[in-house]
Short mmCIF file of C-alpha atoms in Angstrom, two decimals:
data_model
loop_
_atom_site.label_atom_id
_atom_site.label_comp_id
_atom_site.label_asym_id
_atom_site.label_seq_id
_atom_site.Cartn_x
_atom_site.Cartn_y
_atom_site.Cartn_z
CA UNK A 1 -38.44 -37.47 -82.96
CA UNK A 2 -36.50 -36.64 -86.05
CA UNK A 3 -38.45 -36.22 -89.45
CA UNK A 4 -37.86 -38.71 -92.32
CA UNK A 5 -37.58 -38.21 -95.67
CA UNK A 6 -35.05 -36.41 -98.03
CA UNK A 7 -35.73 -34.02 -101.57
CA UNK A 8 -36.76 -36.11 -104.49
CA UNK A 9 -37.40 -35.60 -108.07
CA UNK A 10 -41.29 -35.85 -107.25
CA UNK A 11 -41.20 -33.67 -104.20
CA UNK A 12 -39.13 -30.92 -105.93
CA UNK A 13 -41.35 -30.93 -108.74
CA UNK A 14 -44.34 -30.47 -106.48
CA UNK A 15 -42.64 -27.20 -104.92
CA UNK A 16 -41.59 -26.04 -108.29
CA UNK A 17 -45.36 -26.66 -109.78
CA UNK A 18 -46.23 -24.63 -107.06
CA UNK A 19 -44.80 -21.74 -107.85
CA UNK A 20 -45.40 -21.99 -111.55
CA UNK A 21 -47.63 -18.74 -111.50
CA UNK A 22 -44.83 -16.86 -109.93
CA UNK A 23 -42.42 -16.96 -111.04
CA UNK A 24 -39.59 -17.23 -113.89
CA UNK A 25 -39.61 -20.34 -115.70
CA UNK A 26 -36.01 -20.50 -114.97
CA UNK A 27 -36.03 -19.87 -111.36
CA UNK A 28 -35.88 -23.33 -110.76
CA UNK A 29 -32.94 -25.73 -112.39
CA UNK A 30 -32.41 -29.70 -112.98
CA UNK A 31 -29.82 -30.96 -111.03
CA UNK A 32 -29.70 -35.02 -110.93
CA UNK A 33 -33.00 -35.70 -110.40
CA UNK A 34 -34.24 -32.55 -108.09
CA UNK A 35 -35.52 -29.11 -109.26
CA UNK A 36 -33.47 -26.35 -107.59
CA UNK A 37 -34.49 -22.99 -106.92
CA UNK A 38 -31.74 -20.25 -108.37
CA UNK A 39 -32.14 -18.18 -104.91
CA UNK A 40 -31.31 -20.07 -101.62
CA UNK A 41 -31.23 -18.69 -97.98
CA UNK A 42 -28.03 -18.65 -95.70
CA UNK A 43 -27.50 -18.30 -91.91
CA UNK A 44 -23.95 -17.25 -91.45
CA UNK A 45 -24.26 -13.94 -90.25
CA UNK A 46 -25.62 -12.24 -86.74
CA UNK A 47 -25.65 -12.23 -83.14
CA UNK A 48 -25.89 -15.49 -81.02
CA UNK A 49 -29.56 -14.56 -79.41
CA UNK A 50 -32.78 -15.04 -79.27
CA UNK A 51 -33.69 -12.80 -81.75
CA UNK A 52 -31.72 -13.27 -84.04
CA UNK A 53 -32.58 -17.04 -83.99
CA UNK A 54 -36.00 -15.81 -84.12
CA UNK A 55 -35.14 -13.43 -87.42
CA UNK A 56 -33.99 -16.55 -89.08
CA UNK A 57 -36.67 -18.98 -88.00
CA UNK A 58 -39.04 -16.27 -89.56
CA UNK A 59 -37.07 -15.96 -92.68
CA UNK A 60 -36.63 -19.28 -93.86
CA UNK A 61 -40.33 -19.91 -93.57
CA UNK A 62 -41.05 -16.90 -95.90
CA UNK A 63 -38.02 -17.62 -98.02
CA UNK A 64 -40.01 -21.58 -98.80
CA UNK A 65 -43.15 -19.55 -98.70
CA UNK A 66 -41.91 -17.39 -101.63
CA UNK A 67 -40.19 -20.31 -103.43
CA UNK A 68 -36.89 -21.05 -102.52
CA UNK A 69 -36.25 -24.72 -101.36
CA UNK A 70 -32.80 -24.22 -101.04
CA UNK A 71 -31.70 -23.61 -97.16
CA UNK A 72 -28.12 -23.63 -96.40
CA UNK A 73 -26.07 -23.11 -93.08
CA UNK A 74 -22.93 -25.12 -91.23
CA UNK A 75 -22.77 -26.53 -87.48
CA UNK A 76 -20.09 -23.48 -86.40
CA UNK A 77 -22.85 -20.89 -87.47
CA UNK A 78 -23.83 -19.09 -84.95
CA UNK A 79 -22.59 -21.12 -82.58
CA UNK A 80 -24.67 -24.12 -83.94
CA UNK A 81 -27.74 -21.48 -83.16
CA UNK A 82 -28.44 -21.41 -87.04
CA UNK A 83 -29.06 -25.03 -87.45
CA UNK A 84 -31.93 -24.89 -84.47
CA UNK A 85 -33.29 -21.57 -86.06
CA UNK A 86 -34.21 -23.64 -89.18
CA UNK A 87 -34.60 -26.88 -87.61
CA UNK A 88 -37.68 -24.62 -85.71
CA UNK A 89 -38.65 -23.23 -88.95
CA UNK A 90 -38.66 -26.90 -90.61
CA UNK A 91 -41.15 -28.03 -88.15
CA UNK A 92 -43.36 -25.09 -88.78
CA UNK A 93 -43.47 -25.42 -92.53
CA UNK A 94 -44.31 -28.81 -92.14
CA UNK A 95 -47.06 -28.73 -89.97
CA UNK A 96 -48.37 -26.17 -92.36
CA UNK A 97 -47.92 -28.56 -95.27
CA UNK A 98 -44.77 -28.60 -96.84
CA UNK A 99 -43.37 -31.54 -97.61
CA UNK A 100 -39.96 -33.03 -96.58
CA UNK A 101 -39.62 -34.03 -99.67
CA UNK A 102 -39.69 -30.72 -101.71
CA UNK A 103 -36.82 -29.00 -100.04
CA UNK A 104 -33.37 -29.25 -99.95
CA UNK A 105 -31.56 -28.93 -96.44
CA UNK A 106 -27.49 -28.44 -96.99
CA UNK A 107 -24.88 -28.28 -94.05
CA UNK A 108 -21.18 -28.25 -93.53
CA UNK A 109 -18.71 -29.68 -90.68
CA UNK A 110 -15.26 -29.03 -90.15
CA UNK A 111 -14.48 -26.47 -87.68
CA UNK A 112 -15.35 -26.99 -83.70
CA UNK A 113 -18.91 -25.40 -83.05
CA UNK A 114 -19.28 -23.87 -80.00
CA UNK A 115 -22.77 -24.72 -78.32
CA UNK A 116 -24.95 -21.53 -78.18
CA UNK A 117 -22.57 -19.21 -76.58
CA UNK A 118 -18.70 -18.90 -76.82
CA UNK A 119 -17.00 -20.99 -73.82
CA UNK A 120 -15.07 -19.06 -71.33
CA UNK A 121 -12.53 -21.30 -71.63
CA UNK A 122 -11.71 -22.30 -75.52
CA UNK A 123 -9.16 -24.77 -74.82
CA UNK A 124 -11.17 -26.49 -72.15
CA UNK A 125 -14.19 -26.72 -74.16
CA UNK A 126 -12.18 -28.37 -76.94
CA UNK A 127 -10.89 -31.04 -74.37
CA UNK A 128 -14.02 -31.63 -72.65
CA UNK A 129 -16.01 -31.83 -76.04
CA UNK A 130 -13.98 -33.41 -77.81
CA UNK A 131 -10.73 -34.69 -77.30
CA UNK A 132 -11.47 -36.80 -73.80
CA UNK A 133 -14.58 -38.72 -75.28
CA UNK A 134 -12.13 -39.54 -78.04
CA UNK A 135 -14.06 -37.47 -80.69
CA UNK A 136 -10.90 -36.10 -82.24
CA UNK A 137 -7.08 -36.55 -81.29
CA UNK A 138 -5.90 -33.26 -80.83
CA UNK A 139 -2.87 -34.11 -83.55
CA UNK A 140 -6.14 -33.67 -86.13
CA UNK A 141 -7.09 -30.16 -85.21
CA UNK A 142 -5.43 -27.98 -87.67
CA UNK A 143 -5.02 -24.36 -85.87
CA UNK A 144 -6.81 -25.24 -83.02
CA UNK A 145 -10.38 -25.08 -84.67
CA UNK A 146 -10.35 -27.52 -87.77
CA UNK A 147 -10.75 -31.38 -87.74
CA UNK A 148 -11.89 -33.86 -90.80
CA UNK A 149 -11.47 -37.01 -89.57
CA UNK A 150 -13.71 -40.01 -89.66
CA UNK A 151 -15.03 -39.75 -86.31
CA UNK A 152 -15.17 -36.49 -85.84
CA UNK A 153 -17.47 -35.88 -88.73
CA UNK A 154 -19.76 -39.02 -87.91
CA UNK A 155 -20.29 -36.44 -84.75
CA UNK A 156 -21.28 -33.81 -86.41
CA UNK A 157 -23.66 -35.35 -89.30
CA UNK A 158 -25.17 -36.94 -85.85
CA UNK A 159 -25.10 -33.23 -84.07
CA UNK A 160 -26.46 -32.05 -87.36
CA UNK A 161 -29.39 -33.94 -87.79
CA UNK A 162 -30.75 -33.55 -83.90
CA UNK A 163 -30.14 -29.55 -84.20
CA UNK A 164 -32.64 -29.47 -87.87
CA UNK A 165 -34.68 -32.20 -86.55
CA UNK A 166 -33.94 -34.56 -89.87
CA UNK A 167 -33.08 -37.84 -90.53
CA UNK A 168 -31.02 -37.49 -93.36
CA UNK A 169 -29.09 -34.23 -95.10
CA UNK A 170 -29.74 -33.62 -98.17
CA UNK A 171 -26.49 -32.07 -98.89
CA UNK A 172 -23.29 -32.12 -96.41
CA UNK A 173 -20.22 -30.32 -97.13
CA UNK A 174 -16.71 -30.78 -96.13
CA UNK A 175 -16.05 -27.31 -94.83
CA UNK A 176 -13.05 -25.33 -95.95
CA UNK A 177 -10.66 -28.28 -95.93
CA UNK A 178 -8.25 -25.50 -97.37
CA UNK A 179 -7.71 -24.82 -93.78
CA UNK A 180 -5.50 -28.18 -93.54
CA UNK A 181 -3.75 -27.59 -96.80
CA UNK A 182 -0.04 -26.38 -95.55
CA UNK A 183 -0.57 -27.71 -92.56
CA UNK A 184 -0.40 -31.00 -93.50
CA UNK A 185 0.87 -32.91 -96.46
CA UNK A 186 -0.17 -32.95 -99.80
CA UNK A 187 0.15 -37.04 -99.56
CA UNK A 188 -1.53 -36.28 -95.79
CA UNK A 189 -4.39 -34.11 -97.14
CA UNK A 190 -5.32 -36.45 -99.76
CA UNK A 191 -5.33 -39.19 -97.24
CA UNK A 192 -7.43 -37.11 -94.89
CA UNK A 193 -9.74 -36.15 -97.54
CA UNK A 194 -10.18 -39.79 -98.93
CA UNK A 195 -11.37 -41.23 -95.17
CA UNK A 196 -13.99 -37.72 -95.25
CA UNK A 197 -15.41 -39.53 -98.56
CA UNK A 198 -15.70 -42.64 -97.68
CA UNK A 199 -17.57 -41.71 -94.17
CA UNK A 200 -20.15 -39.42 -96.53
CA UNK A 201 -20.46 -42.45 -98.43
CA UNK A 202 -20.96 -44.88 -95.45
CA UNK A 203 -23.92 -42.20 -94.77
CA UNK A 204 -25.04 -42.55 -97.72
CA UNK A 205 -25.31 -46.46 -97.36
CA UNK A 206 -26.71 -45.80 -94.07
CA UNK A 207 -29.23 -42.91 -95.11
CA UNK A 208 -28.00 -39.96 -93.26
CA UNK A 209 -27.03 -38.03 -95.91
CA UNK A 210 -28.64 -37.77 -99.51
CA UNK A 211 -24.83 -36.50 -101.34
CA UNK A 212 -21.76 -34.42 -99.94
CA UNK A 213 -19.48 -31.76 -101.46
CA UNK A 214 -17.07 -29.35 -100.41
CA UNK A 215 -17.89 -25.94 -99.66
CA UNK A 216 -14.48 -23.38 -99.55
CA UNK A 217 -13.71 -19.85 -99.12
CA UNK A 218 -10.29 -19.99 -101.17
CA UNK A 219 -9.06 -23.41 -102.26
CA UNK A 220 -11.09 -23.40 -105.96
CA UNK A 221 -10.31 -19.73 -105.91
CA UNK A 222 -6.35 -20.06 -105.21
CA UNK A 223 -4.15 -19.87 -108.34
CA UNK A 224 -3.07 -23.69 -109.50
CA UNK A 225 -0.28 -24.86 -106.64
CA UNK A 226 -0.71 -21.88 -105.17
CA UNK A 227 -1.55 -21.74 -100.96
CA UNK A 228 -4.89 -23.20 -99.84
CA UNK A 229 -5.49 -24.44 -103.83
CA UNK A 230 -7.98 -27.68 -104.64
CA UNK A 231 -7.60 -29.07 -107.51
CA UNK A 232 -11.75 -30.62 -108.59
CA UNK A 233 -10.04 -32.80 -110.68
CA UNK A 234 -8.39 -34.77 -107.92
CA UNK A 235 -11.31 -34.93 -105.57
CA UNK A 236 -13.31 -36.17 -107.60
CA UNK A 237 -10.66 -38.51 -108.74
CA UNK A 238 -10.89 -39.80 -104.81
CA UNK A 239 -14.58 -40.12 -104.84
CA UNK A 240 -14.34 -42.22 -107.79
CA UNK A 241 -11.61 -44.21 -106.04
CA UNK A 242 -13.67 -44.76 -102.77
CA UNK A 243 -17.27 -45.72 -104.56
CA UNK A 244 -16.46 -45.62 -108.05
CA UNK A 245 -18.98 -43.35 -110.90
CA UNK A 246 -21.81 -43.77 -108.31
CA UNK A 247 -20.36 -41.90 -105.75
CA UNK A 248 -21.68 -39.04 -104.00
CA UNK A 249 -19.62 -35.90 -103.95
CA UNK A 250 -22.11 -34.04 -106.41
CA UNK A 251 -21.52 -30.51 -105.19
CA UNK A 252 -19.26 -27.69 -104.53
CA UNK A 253 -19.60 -23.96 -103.19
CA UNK A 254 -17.95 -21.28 -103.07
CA UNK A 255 -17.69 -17.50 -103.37
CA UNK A 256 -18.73 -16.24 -106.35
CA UNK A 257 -19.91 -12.49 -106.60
CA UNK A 258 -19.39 -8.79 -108.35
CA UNK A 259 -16.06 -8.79 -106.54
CA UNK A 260 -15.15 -12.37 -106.55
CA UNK A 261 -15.48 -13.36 -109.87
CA UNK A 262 -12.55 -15.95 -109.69
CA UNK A 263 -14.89 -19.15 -110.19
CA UNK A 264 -15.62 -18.24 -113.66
CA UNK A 265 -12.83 -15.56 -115.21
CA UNK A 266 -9.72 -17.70 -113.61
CA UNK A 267 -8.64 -21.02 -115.92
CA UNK A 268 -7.29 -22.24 -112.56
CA UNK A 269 -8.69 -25.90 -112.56
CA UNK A 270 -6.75 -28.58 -115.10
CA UNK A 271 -9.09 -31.45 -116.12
CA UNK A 272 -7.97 -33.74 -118.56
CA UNK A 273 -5.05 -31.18 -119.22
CA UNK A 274 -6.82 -28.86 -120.55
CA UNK A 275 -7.03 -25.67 -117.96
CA UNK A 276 -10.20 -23.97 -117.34
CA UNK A 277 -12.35 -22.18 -114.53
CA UNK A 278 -13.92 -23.41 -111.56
CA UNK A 279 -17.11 -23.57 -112.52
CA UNK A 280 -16.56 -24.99 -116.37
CA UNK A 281 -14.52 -28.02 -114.40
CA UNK A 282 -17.69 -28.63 -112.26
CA UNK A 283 -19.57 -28.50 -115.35
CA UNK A 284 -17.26 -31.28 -117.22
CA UNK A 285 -17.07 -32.99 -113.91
CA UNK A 286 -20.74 -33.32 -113.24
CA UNK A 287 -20.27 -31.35 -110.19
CA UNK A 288 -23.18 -29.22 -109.03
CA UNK A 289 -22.06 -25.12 -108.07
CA UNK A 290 -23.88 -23.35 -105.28
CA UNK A 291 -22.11 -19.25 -105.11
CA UNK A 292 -22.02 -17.95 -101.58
CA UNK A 293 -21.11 -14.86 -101.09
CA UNK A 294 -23.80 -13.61 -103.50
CA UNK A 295 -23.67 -10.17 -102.04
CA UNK A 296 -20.34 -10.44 -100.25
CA UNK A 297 -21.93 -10.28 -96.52
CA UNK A 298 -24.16 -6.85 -97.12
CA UNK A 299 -20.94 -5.22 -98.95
CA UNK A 300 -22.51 -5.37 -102.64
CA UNK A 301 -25.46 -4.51 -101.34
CA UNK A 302 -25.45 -0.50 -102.04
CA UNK A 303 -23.06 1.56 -104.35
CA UNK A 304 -23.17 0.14 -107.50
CA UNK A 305 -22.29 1.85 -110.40
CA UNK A 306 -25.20 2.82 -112.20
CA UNK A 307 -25.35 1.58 -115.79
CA UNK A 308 -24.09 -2.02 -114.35
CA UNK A 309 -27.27 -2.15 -112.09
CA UNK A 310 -28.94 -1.02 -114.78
CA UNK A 311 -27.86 -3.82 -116.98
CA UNK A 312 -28.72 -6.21 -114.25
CA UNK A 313 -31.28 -5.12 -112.15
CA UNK A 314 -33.40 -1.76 -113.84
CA UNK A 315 -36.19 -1.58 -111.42
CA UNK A 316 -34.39 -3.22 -108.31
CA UNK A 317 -32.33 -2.81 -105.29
CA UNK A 318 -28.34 -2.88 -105.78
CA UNK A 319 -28.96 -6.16 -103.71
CA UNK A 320 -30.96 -7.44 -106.33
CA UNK A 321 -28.40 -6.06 -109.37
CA UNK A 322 -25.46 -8.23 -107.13
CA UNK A 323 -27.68 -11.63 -106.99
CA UNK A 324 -28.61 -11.01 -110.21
CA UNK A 325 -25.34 -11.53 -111.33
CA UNK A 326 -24.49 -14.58 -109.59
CA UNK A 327 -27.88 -16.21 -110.47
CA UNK A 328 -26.93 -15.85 -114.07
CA UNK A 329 -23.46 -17.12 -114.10
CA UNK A 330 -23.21 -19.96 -116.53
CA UNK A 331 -22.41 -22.83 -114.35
CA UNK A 332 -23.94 -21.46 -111.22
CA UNK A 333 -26.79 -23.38 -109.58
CA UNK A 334 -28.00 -21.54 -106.92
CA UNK A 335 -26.95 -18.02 -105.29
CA UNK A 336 -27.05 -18.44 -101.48
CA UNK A 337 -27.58 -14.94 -100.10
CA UNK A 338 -27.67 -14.74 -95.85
CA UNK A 339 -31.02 -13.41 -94.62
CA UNK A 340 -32.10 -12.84 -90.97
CA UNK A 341 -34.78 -10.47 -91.51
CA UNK A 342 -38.35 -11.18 -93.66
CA UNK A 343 -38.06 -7.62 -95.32
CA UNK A 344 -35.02 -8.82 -96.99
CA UNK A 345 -36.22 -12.30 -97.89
CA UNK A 346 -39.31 -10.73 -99.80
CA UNK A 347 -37.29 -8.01 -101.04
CA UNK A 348 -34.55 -10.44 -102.30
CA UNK A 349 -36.93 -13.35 -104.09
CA UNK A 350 -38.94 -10.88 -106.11
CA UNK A 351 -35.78 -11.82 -108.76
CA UNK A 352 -37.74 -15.10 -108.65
CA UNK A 353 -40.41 -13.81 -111.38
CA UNK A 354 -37.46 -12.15 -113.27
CA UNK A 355 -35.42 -14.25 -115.80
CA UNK A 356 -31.82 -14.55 -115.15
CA UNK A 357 -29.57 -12.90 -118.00
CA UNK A 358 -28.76 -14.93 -121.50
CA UNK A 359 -25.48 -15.73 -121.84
CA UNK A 360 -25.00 -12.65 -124.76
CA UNK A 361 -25.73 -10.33 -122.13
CA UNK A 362 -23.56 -11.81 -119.25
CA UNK A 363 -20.13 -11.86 -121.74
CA UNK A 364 -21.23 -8.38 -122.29
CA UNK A 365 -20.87 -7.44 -118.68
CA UNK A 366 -17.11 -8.46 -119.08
CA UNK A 367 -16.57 -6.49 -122.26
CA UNK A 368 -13.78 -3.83 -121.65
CA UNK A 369 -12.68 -5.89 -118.50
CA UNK A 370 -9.74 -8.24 -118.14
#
């Protein structure tokens, strides 16, 4: 029996008055009506086993135990092995308390998952699965791995809700719908992406899902026109089209990170005709921005230079230095960094008792840098 319920304004604010001994008054931010925490967990990385699933089971709990209510993963993760690892953990934390209502639970569906282990036979597993029960046409995969369509995703929300043991998502993402751009087009794409709203917003209606987004690797890093590129403007232009100002495409995510610092430094994103970044478009847009990426899959994670950890992290890890930065980004929510093991989790939210920079000091981390 799935679990009812979805994060509220009074549920968040329970977590975050929780916490309020512990840590930084700014570890946790408004957005809507639900507090955020500034560190989230993500499952994207590691083996397909037992423990590994295990790992993250064990993490999540002490990532919620430590205060972050922000858990994040995608149906092809792990082989659909990282939604069950939390939907376990979920069920632990609440019988030990928590509340439904305090955390937010955000997945993604695009690509074909796998179930548990990769099939012997890819092709064959993507006709048995589904193109013969008439789950997707195979004219809608794009490469052999990427569907949006209506029916396809109604699967997946479904397949997403048994595997974390919820009735509703708080947050579902469109996942890397850059992978269609090219492939299709433009008039195509926008079509595509315009039945993908109005679905999320049928699940809305029907309670499934709390708000959607889009999460991408490169389309709101790509230079304007350029391959892969999303323009925020227009989607949300589409949402507003399907279910007017109340609609329910409230987030984005995407990279952002030491190395990737596209979503701020890059005026690739016209609103209104006037250009600007990424992240100041969400901003205008009313658009909430969750970074991934926060430590670019381990790589940020040792060899920084020295006096720019020591301008973000003095006394910490270069792990810490690299979330410290994206935690701190004007315009940036909620750093998502993947963690499988509960030495990292503990390591990782002690940044939730520090304060994230002012904005004097983050401009000054750019100065002498174009």
């Amino acid at each position: 029996m799935t679990v009812a319920g979805r994060a509220s304004g009074e549920g968040t604010e329970r977590f975050r008055a929780r916490f309020a001994a512990d840590v930084n008054e700014q570890h946790f931010r408004a957005v809507s009506d639900l507090w955020v925490s500034s560190i989230g967990i993500g499952t994207y990385l590691g083996n397909w086993d037992r423990p590994t699933d295990a790992g993250y089971t064990e993490s999540v709990k002490r990532a919620v135990e430590l205060g972050c209510n922000v858990i994040d993963t995608a149906a092809n993760y792990r082989f659909q092995r990282s939604e069950r690892s939390i939907g376990a953990a979920l069920a632990d934390l609440f019988a030990a308390g928590i509340e439904r209502d305090e955390l937010i639970v955000c997945t993604k569906g695009g690509y074909l998952p796998f179930d548990g282990t990769p099939p012997g036979d890819v092709r064959a597993y993507i006709e048995e699965t589904f193109v013969r029960p008439g789950i997707a046409d195979a004219s809608d995969i794009v490469g052999g791995s990427h569907c949006m369509t209506p029916t396809y995703l109604q699967n997946q929300i479904d397949q997403s809700c048994r595997n974390l043991n919820l009735d509703c998502l708080d947050v579902y993402y469109l996942h890397n719908p850059e992978s269609q751009v090219g492939a299709v087009s433009a008039v195509e794409f926008a079509s595509r992406l315009r039945a993908a709203f109005a679905l999320f917003e049928q699940n809305i209606a029907d309670g499934k899902i709390a708000s959607y987004g889009v999460a991408t690797w490169n389309g709101f890093r790509a230079a304007e026109g350029g391959p892969g590129y999303h323009s925020l403007e227009q989607m949300a232009r589409i949402a507003r089209e399907v279910a007017g100002d109340r609609h329910g495409f409230r987030f984005i995510q995407l990279p952002y990170n030491l190395s990737m610092p596209e979503a701020l430094v890059v005026p690739n994103q016209p609103v209104e005709g006037e250009e600007m970044s990424t992240l100041e478009a969400a901003l205008e847009l009313g658009i909430t921005a969750i970074a991934s990426g926060s430590i670019l899959q381990g790589k940020l994670s040792q060899g920084l230079p020295a006096d720019l950890k020591q301008k973000l992290a003095p006394v910490g890890t270069d792990a810490a230095a690299a979330i410290q930065f994206t935690r701190s980004a004007p315009g940036v929510t909620t750093a998502l960094i993947g963690m499988s093991h509960v030495g990292h989790v503990e390591e990782n939210m002690r940044l939730a008792a520090v304060a994230p920079l002012g904005a004097g000091e983050y401009a000054d981390l750019f100065d002498g840098h174009d």
